[in-house]
JSON list of C-alpha atoms in Angstrom, two decimals:
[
{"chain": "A", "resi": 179, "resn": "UNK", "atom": "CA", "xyz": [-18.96, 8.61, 40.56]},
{"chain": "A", "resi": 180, "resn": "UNK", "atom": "CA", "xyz": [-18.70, 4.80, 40.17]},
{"chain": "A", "resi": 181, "resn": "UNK", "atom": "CA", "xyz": [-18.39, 3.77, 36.71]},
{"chain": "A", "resi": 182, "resn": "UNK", "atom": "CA", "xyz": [-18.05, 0.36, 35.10]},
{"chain": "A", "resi": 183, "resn": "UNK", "atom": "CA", "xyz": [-18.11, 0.59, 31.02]},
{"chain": "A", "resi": 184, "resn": "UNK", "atom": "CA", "xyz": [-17.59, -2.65, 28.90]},
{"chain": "A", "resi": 185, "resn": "UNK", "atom": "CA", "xyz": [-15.94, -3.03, 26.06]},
{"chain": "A", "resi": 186, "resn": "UNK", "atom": "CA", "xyz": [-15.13, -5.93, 23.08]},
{"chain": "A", "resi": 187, "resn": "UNK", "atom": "CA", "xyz": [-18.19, -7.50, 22.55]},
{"chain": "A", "resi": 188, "resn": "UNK", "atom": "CA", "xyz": [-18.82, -8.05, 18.67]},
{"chain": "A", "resi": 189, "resn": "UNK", "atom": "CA", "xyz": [-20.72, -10.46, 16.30]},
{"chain": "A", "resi": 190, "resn": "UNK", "atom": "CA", "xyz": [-17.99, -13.48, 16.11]},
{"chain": "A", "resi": 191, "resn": "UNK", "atom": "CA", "xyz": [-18.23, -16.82, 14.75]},
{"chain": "A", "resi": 192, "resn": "UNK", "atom": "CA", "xyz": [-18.73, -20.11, 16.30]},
{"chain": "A", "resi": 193, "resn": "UNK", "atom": "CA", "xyz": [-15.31, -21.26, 17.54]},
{"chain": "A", "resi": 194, "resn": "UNK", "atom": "CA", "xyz": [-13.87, -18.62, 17.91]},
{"chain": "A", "resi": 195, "resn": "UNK", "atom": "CA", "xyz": [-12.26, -16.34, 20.35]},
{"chain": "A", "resi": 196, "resn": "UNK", "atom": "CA", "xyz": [-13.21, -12.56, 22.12]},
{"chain": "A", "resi": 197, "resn": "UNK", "atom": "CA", "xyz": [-11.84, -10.88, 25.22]},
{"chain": "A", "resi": 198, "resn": "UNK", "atom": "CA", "xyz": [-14.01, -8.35, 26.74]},
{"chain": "A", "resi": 199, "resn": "UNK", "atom": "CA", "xyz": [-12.63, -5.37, 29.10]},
{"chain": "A", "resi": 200, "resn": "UNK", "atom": "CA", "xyz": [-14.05, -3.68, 32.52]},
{"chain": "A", "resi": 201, "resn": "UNK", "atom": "CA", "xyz": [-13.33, -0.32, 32.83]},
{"chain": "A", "resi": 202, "resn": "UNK", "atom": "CA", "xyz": [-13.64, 1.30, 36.21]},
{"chain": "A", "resi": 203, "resn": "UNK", "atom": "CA", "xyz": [-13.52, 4.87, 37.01]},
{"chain": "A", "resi": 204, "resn": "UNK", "atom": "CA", "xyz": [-14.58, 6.88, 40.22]},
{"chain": "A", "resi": 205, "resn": "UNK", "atom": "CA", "xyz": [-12.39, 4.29, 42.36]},
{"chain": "A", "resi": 206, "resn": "UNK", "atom": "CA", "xyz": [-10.18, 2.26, 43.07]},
{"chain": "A", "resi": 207, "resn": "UNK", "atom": "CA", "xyz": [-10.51, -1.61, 41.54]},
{"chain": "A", "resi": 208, "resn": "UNK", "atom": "CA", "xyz": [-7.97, -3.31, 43.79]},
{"chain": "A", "resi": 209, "resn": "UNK", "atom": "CA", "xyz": [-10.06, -3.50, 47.06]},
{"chain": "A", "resi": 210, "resn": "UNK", "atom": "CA", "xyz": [-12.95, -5.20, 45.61]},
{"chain": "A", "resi": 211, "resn": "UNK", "atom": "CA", "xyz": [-13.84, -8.48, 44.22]},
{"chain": "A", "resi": 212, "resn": "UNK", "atom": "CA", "xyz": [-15.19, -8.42, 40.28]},
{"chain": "A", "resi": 213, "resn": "UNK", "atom": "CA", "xyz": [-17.98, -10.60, 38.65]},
{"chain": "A", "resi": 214, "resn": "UNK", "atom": "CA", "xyz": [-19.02, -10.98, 35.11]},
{"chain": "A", "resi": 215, "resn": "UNK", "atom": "CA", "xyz": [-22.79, -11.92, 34.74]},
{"chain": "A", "resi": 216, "resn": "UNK", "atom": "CA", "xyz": [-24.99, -12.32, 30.93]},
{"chain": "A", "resi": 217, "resn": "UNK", "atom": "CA", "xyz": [-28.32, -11.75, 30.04]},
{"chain": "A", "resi": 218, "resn": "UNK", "atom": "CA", "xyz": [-29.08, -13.77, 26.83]},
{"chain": "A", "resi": 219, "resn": "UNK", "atom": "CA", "xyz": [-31.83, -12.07, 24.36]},
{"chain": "A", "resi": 220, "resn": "UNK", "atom": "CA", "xyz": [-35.08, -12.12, 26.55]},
{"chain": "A", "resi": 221, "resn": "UNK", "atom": "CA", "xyz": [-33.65, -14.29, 29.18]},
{"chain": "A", "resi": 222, "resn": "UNK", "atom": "CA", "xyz": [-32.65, -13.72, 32.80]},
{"chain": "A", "resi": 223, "resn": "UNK", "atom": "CA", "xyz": [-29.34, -13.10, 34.37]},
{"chain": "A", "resi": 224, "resn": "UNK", "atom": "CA", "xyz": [-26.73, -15.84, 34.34]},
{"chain": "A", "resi": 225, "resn": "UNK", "atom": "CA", "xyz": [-23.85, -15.33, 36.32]},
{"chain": "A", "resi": 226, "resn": "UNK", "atom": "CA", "xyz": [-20.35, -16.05, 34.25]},
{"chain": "A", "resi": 227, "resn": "UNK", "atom": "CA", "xyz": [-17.60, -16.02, 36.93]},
{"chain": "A", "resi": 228, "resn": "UNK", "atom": "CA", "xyz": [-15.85, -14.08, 39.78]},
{"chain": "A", "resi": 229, "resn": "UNK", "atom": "CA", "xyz": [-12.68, -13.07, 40.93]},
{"chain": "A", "resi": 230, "resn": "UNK", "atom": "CA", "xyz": [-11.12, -12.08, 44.67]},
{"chain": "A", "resi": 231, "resn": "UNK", "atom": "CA", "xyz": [-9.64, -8.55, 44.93]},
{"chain": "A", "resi": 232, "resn": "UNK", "atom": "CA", "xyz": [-6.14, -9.36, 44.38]},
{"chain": "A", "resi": 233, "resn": "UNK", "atom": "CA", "xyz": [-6.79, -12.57, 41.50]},
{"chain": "A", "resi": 234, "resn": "UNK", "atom": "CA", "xyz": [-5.87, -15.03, 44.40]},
{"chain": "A", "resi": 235, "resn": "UNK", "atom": "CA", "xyz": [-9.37, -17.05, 43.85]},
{"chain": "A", "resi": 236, "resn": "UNK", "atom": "CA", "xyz": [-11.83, -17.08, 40.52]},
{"chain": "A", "resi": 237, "resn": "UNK", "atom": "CA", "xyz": [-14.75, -19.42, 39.95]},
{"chain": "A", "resi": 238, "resn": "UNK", "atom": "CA", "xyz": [-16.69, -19.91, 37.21]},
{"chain": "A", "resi": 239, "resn": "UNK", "atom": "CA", "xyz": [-20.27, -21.14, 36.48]},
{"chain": "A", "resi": 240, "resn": "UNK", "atom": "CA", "xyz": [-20.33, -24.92, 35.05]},
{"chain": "A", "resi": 241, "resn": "UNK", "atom": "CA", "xyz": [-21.46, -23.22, 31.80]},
{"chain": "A", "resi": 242, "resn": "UNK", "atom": "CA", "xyz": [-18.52, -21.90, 30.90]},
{"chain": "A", "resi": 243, "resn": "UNK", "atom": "CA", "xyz": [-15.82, -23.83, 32.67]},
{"chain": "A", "resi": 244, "resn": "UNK", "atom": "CA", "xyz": [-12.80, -24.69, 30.84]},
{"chain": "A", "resi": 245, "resn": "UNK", "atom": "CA", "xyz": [-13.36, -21.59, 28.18]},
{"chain": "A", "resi": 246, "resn": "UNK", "atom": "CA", "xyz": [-13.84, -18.61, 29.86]},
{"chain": "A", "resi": 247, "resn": "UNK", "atom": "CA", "xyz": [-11.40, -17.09, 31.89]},
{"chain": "A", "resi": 248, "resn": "UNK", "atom": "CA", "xyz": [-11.79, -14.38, 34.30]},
{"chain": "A", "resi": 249, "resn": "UNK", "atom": "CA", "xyz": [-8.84, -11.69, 35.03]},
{"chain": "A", "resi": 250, "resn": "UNK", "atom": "CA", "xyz": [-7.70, -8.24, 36.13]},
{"chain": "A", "resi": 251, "resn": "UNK", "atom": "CA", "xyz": [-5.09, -5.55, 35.95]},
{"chain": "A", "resi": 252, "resn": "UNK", "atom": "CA", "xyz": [-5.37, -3.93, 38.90]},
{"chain": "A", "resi": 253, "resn": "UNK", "atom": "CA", "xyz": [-2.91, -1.18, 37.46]},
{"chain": "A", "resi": 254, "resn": "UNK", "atom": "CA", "xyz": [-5.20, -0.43, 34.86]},
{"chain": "A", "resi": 255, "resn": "UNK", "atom": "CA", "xyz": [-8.09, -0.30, 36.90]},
{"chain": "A", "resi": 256, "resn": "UNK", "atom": "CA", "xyz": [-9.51, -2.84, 34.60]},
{"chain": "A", "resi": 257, "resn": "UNK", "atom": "CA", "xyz": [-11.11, -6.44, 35.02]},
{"chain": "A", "resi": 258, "resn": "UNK", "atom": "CA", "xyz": [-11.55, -8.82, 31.66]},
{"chain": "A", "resi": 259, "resn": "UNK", "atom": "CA", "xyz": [-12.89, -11.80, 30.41]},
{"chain": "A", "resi": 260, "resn": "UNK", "atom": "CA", "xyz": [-11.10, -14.27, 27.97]},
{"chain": "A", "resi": 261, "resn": "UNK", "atom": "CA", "xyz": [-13.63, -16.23, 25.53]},
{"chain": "A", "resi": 262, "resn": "UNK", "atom": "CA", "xyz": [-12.42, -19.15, 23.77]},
{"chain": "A", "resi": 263, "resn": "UNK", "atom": "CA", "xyz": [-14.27, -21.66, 21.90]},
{"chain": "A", "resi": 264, "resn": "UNK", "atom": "CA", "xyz": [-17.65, -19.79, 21.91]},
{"chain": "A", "resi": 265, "resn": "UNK", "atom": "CA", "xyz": [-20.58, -21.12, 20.71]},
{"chain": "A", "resi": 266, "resn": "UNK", "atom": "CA", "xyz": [-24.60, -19.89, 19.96]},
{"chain": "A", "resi": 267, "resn": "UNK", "atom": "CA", "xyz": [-25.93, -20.09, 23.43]},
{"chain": "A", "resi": 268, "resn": "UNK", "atom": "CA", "xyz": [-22.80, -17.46, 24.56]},
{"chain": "A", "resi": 269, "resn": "UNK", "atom": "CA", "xyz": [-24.84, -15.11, 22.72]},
{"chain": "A", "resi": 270, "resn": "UNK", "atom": "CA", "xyz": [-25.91, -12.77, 25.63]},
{"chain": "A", "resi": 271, "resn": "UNK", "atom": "CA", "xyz": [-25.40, -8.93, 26.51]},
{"chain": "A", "resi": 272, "resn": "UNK", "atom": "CA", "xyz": [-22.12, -9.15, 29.56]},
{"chain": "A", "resi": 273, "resn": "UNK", "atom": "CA", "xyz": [-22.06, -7.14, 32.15]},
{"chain": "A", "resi": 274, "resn": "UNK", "atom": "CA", "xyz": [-19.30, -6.39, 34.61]},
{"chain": "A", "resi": 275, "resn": "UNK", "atom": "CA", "xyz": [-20.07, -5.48, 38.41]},
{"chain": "A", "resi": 276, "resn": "UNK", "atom": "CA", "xyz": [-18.75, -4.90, 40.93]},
{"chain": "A", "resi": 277, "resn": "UNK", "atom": "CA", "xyz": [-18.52, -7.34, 43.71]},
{"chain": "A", "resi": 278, "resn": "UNK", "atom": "CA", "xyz": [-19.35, -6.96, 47.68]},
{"chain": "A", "resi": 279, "resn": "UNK", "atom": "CA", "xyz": [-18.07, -10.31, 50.31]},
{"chain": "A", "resi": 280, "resn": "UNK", "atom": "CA", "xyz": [-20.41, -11.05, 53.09]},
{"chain": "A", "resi": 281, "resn": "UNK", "atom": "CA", "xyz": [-20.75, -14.74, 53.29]},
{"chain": "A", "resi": 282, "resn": "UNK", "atom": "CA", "xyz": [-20.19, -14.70, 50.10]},
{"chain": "A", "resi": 283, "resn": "UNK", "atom": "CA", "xyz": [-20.30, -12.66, 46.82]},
{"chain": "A", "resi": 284, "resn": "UNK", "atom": "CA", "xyz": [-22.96, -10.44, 45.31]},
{"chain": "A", "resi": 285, "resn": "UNK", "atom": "CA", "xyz": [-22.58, -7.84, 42.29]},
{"chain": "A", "resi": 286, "resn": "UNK", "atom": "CA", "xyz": [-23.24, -4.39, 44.10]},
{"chain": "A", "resi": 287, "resn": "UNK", "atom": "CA", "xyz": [-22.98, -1.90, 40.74]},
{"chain": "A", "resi": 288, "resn": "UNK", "atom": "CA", "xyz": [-23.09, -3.04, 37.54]},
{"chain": "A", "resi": 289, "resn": "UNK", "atom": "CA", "xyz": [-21.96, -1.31, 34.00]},
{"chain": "A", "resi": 290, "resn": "UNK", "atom": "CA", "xyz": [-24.08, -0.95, 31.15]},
{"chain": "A", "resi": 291, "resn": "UNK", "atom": "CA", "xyz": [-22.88, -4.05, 29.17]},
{"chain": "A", "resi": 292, "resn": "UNK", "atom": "CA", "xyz": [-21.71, -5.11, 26.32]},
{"chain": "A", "resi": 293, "resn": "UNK", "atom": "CA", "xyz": [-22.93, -7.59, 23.55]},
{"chain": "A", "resi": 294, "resn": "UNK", "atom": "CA", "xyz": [-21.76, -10.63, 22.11]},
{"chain": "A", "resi": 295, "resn": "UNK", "atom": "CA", "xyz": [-23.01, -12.26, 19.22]},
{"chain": "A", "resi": 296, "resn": "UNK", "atom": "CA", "xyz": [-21.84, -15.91, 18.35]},
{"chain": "A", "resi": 297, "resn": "UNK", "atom": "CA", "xyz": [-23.16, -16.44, 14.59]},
{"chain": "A", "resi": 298, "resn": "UNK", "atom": "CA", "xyz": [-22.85, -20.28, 13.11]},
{"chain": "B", "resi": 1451, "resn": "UNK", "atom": "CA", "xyz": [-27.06, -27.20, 42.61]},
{"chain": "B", "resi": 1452, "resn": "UNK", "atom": "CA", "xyz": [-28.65, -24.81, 44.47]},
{"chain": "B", "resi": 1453, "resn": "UNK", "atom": "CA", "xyz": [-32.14, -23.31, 42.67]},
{"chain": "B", "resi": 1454, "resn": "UNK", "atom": "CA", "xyz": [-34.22, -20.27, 43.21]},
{"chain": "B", "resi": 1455, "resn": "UNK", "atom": "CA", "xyz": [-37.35, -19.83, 41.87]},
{"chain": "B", "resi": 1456, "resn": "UNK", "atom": "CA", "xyz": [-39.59, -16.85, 41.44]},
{"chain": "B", "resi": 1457, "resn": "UNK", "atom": "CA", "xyz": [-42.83, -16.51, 40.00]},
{"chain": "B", "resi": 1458, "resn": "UNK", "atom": "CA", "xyz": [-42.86, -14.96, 36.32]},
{"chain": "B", "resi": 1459, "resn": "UNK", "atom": "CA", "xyz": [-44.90, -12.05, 36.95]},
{"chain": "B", "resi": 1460, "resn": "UNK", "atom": "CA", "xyz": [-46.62, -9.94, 39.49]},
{"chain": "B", "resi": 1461, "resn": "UNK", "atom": "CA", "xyz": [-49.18, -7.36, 38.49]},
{"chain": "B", "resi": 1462, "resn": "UNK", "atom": "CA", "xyz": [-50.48, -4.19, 41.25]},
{"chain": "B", "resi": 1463, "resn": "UNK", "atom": "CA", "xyz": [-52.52, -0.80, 40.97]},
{"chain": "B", "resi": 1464, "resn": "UNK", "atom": "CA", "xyz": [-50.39, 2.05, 41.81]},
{"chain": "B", "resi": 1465, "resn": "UNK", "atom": "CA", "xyz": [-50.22, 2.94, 45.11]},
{"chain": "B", "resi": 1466, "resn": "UNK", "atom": "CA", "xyz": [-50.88, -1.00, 46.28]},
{"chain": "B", "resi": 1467, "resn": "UNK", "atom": "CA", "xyz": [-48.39, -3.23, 47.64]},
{"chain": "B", "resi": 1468, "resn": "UNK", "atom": "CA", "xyz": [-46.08, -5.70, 45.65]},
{"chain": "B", "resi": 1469, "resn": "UNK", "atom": "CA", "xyz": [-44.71, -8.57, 46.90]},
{"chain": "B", "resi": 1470, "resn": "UNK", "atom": "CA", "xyz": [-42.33, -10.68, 45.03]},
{"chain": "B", "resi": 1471, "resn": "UNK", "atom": "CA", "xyz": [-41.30, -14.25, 46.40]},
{"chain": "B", "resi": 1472, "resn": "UNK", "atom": "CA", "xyz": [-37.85, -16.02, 46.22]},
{"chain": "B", "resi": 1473, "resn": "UNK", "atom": "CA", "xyz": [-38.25, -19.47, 46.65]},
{"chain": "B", "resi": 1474, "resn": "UNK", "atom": "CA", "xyz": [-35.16, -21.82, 48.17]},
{"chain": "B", "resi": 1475, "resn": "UNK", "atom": "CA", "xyz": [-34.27, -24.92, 49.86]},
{"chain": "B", "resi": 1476, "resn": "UNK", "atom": "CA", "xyz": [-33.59, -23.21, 53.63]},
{"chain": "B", "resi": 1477, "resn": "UNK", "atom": "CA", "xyz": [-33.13, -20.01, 52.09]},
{"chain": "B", "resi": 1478, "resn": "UNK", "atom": "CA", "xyz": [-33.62, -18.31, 55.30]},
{"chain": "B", "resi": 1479, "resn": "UNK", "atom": "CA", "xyz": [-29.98, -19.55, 56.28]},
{"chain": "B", "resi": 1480, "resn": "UNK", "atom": "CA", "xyz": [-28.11, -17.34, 53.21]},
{"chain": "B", "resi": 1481, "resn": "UNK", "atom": "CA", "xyz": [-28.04, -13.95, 52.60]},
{"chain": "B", "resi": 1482, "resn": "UNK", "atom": "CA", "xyz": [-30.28, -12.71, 50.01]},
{"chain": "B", "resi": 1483, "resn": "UNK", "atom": "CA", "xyz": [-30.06, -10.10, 47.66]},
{"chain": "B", "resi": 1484, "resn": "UNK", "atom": "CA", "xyz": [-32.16, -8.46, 45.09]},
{"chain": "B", "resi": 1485, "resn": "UNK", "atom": "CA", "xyz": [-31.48, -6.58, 42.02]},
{"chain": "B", "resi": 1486, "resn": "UNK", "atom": "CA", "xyz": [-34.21, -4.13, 39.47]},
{"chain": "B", "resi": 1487, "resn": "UNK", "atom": "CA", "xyz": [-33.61, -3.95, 36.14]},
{"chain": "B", "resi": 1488, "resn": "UNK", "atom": "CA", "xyz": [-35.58, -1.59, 34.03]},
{"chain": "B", "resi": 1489, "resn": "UNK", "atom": "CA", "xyz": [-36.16, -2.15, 30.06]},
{"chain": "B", "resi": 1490, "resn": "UNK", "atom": "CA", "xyz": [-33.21, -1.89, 28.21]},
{"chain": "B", "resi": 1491, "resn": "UNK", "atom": "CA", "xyz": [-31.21, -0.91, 31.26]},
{"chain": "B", "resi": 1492, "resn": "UNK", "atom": "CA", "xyz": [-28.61, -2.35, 33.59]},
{"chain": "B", "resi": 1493, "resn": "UNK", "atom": "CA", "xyz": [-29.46, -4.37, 36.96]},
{"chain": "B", "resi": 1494, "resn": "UNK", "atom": "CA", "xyz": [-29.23, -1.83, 40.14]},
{"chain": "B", "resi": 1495, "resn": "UNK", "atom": "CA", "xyz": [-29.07, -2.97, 43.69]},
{"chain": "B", "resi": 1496, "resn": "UNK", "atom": "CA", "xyz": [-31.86, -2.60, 45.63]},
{"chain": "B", "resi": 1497, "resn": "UNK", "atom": "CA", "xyz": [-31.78, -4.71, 48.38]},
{"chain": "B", "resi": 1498, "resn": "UNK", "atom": "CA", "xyz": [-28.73, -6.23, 49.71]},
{"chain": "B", "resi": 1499, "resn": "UNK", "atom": "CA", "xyz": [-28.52, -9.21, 52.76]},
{"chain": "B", "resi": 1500, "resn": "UNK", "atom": "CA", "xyz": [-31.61, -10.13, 52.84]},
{"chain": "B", "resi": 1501, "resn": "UNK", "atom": "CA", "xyz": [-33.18, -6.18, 54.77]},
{"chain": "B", "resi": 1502, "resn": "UNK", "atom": "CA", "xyz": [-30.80, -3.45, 54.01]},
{"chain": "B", "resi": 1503, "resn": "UNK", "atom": "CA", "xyz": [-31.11, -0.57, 51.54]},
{"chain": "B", "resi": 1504, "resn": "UNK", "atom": "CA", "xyz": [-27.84, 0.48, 49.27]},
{"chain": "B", "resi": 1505, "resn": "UNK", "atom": "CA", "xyz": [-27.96, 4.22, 49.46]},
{"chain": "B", "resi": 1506, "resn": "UNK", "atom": "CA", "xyz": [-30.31, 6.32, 46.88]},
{"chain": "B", "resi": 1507, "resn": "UNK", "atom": "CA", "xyz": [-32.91, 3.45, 47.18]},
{"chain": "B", "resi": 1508, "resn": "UNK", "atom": "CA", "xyz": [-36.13, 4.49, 48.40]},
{"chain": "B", "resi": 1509, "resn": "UNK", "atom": "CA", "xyz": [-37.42, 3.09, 51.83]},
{"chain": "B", "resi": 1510, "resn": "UNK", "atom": "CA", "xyz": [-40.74, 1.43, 49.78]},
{"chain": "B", "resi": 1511, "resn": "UNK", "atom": "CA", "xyz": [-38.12, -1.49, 49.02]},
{"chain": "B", "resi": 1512, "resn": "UNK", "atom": "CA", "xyz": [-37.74, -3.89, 51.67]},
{"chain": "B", "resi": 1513, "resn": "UNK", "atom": "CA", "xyz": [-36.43, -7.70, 52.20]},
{"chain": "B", "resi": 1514, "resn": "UNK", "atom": "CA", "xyz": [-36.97, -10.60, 54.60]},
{"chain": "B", "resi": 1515, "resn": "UNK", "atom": "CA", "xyz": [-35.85, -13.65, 54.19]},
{"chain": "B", "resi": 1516, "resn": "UNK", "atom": "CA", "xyz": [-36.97, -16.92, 56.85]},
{"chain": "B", "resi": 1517, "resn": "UNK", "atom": "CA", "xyz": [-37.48, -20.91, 56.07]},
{"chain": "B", "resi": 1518, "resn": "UNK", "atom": "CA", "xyz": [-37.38, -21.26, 52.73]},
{"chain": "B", "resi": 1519, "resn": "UNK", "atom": "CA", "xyz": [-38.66, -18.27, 51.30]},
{"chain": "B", "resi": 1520, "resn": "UNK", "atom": "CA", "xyz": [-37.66, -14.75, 50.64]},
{"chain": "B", "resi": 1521, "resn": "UNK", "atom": "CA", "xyz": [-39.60, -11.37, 49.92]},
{"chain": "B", "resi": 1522, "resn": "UNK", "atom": "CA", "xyz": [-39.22, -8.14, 48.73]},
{"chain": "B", "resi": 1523, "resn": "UNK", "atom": "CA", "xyz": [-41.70, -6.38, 48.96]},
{"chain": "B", "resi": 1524, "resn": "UNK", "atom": "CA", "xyz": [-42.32, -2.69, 47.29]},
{"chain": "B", "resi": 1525, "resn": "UNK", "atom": "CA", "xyz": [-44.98, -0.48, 48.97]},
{"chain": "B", "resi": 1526, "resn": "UNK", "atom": "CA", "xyz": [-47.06, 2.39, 47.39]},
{"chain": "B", "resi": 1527, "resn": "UNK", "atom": "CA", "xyz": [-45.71, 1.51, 44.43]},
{"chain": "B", "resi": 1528, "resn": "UNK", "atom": "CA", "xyz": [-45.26, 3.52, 41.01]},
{"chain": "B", "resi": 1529, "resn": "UNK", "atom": "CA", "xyz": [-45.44, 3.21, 37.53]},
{"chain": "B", "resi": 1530, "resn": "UNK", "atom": "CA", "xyz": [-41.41, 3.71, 37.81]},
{"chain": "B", "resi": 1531, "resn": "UNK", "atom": "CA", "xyz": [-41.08, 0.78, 39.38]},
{"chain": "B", "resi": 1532, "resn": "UNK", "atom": "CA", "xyz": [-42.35, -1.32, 36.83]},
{"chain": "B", "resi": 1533, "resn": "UNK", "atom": "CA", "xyz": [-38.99, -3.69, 36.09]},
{"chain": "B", "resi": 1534, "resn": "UNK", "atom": "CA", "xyz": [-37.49, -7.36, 36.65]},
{"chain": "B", "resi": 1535, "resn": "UNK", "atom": "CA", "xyz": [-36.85, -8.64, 39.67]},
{"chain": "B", "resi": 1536, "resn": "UNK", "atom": "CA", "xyz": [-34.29, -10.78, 40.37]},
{"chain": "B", "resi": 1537, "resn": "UNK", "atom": "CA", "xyz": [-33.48, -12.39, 43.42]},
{"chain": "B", "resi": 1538, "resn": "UNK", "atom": "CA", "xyz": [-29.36, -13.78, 44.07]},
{"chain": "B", "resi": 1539, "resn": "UNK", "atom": "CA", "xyz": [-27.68, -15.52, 46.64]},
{"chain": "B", "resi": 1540, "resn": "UNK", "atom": "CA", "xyz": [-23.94, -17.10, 47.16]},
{"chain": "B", "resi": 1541, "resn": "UNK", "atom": "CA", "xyz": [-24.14, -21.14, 47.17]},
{"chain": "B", "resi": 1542, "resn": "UNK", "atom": "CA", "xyz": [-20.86, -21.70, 49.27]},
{"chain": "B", "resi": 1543, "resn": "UNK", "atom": "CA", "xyz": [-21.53, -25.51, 48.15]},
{"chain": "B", "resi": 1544, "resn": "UNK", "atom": "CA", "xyz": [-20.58, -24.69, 44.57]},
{"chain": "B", "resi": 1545, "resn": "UNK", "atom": "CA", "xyz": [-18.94, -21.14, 44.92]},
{"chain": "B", "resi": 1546, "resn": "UNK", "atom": "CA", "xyz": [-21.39, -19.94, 42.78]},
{"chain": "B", "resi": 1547, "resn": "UNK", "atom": "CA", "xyz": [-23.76, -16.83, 42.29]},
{"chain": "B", "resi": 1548, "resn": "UNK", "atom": "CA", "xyz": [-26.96, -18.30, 41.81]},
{"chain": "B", "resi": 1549, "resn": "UNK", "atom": "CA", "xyz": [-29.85, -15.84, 40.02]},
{"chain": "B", "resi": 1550, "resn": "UNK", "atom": "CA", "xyz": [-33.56, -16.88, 40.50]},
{"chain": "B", "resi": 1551, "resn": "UNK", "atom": "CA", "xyz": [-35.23, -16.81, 37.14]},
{"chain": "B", "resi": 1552, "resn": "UNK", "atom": "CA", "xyz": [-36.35, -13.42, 37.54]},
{"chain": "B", "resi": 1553, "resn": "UNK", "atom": "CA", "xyz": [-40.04, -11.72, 38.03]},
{"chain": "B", "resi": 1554, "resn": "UNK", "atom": "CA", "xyz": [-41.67, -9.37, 36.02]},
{"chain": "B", "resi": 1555, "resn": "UNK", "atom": "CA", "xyz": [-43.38, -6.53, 37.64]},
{"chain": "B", "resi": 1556, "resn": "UNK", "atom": "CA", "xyz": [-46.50, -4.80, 36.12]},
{"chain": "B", "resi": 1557, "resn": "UNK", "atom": "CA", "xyz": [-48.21, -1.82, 37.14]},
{"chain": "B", "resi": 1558, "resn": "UNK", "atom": "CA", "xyz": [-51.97, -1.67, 36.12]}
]
């Protein structure tokens, strides 16, 4: 079945850099787009950033612009997100999902998550 | 930017009616989509483009979406289905996914 497990998340300190991985298993990861979204400790969801099937296009939210960077191996099967110069409010549990185009993008299945904790 | 906004919480008897609003400048002209998420749990679909079901959803959950509002709206409902509620669309202005703030679902 579809699967989507994260992995990399950790307690790091402020400044600092994390890459988190995607997983998938039960298909095939080139076809489909990929999003990251975060849920910060008793907050909603926030989405992160996207990225087109083949890496052609990626977009990020304003939040994270300029740090973050979204990418995939599609020979691996496996999406990831580069974290550079984190700070407090990146705290959050990140999820991966997978993404669906119709007029745009919306995460279709999501993975259990994975959390980040950005101590000062 | 484009903003949704949902009320924080929504409270029903089992076996009543639930109806959880998505609020949008002319949402009615996006597709809307709307995701559960259960305590301690991930997000699941359960209503995709506004209407439509993903598959292992039960037919209680339904979507419309006109002007500048959006519903979903979860009949006979269960103690199960106690969860967030979180609306989404695409903004094709920004090329972002935008999340309304979510709702929280209660059953008395």
């Amino acid at each position: 079945q579809v699967q989507l497990v994260e992995s990399g998340g950790g307690v790091v300190q402020r400044g600092t850099s994390l890459r988190l991985s995607c997983a998938a298993s039960g298909f095939t990861l080139s076809p489909y787009g990929m999003l990251w979204v975060r849920q910060a400790p008793g907050k909603g969801l926030e989405w992160v950033a996207v990225i087109w099937y083949d890496g052609s296009d990626e977009y990020y939210a304003d939040s994270v612009k300029g740090r973050f960077t979204i990418s995939r191996d599609n020979s691996k099967n496996t999406l990831y997100l580069q974290m550079n110069s984190l700070r407090a409010e990146d705290t959050a549990v990140y999820y991966c999902a997978r993404g669906v185009y119709n007029n745009g993008w919306y995460p279709e299945h999501w993975g259990q998550g994975t959390l980040v904790t950005v101590s000062s | 930017s484009y903003v949704l906004t949902q009320s924080p919480s929504v409270s029903v008897a089992p076996g009543q009616t639930a109806t959880i609003s998505c609020g949008g400048n002319n949402i009615g002209s996006k597709s809307v989509h709307w995701s559960q998420q259960k305590p301690g749990q991930a997000p699941v679909l359960v209503v995709y483009d506004d209407s439509d079901r993903p598959s292992g959803i039960p037919e209680r959950f339904s979507g419309s979406n006109s002007g500048n509002t959006a519903t979903l709206t979860i009949s006979r409902v269960e103690a199960g289905d106690e969860a967030d509620y979180y609306c989404h669309v695409w903004d094709s202005r920004s090329n972002h996914v935008v999340f309304g703030g979510g709702t929280k679902l209660t059953v008395l």
